[in-house]
């Protein structure tokens, strides 16, 4: 795009560690390329409300290591309406913003795609969500940090689980995706993962019982994805159908979204933020920048949202094999 003079950048949806690193990379790469940067506070909410401020390089100093997002985030039902999006477009015009970079997950990109089509406005998405549920990128910003937070918590729970010889069901986030549960289960040496993607034909809970939670072990840890009622639902069923078990439930909750980003997430965010600016300069629009086999890739927004990213079924079997 040869008339790219000014870009807007926002973070939206659930925050993820590394969003600040991505904001820093977008801001500094743009300024390096002679493009003005305007930060939009509170995601689409701030776009509609006109909460927009020009950023210089120093506005993003000392944030690469910070969790959360310094420009705030929000979920914005108003942006789902035509009227809301029209106001957002008018504000972009008023601020003379030529293109938008949105850092967020599935909901953020869904809104971005509709907006881009409606107003023929160039948008590039940077994947920032702990869920890792976006098609076309091996990893999303925040996922690695969240995994590390989970395994640190599981390691601690394991101490009490083994002291009391108990079964623990630990619920993790991921909305409708099991990447966090499955990968954290492997990384923490858990006995099993209950995730929405695996329907082997047998009931997952019954399968766990049949294979034996305990066997030679004096404690068991199962990671449960938050979907379908999460760990509480499994615990209730377990107590009802198999009263010999008396499981404890831990819901890790929003602790998974906080904390300083890992080295992997900082580097990923820096690469993707810079790539987003290059994409706009190359006239690419309505795409997501992603990472595939350690190379930057550009994926149409529609595919990132609609195509299903599958969990690694082999990893599920590996987990089963290693938990004997
Ligand atoms: O998308 C990120 C995520 O943390 C999901 O894992 C979770 O289901 C959801 O956001 C929780 O959203 P909120 O913080 O709005 O309750």
mmCIF file of N, CA, C and O in Angstrom, residues 182 312-322:
data_model
loop_
_atom_site.group_PDB
_atom_site.id
_atom_site.type_symbol
_atom_site.label_atom_id
_atom_site.label_comp_id
_atom_site.label_asym_id
_atom_site.label_seq_id
_atom_site.Cartn_x
_atom_site.Cartn_y
_atom_site.Cartn_z
ATOM 1 N N UNK A 182 -4.376 -30.695 26.870
ATOM 2 C CA UNK A 182 -3.584 -31.829 26.390
ATOM 3 C C UNK A 182 -2.081 -31.586 26.560
ATOM 4 O O UNK A 182 -1.348 -32.427 27.096
ATOM 5 N N UNK A 312 -3.247 -32.593 18.249
ATOM 6 C CA UNK A 312 -2.418 -33.698 17.786
ATOM 7 C C UNK A 312 -2.876 -35.007 18.468
ATOM 8 O O UNK A 312 -2.624 -35.222 19.649
ATOM 9 N N UNK A 313 -3.550 -35.833 17.665
ATOM 10 C CA UNK A 313 -4.093 -37.086 18.251
ATOM 11 C C UNK A 313 -2.961 -38.021 18.699
ATOM 12 O O UNK A 313 -3.110 -38.789 19.652
ATOM 13 N N UNK A 314 -1.841 -37.943 18.021
ATOM 14 C CA UNK A 314 -0.695 -38.780 18.412
ATOM 15 C C UNK A 314 -0.241 -38.418 19.826
ATOM 16 O O UNK A 314 0.137 -39.276 20.615
ATOM 17 N N UNK A 315 -0.293 -37.116 20.098
ATOM 18 C CA UNK A 315 0.118 -36.654 21.431
ATOM 19 C C UNK A 315 -0.826 -37.210 22.502
ATOM 20 O O UNK A 315 -0.405 -37.559 23.604
ATOM 21 N N UNK A 316 -2.102 -37.291 22.144
ATOM 22 C CA UNK A 316 -3.098 -37.859 23.064
ATOM 23 C C UNK A 316 -2.728 -39.317 23.378
ATOM 24 O O UNK A 316 -2.766 -39.749 24.535
ATOM 25 N N UNK A 317 -2.338 -40.050 22.349
ATOM 26 C CA UNK A 317 -1.951 -41.454 22.552
ATOM 27 C C UNK A 317 -0.640 -41.558 23.332
ATOM 28 O O UNK A 317 -0.455 -42.455 24.146
ATOM 29 N N UNK A 318 0.260 -40.627 23.065
ATOM 30 C CA UNK A 318 1.525 -40.612 23.804
ATOM 31 C C UNK A 318 1.257 -40.416 25.292
ATOM 32 O O UNK A 318 1.822 -41.105 26.146
ATOM 33 N N UNK A 319 0.343 -39.482 25.586
ATOM 34 C CA UNK A 319 -0.008 -39.214 26.980
ATOM 35 C C UNK A 319 -0.520 -40.493 27.650
ATOM 36 O O UNK A 319 -0.126 -40.844 28.772
ATOM 37 N N UNK A 320 -1.391 -41.188 26.929
ATOM 38 C CA UNK A 320 -1.973 -42.434 27.442
ATOM 39 C C UNK A 320 -0.879 -43.464 27.716
ATOM 40 O O UNK A 320 -0.815 -44.094 28.769
ATOM 41 N N UNK A 321 0.035 -43.577 26.755
ATOM 42 C CA UNK A 321 1.106 -44.554 26.854
ATOM 43 C C UNK A 321 2.037 -44.223 28.037
ATOM 44 O O UNK A 321 2.448 -45.114 28.779
ATOM 45 N N UNK A 322 2.328 -42.936 28.202
ATOM 46 C CA UNK A 322 3.282 -42.554 29.242
ATOM 47 C C UNK A 322 2.697 -42.552 30.648
ATOM 48 O O UNK A 322 3.413 -42.383 31.625
#
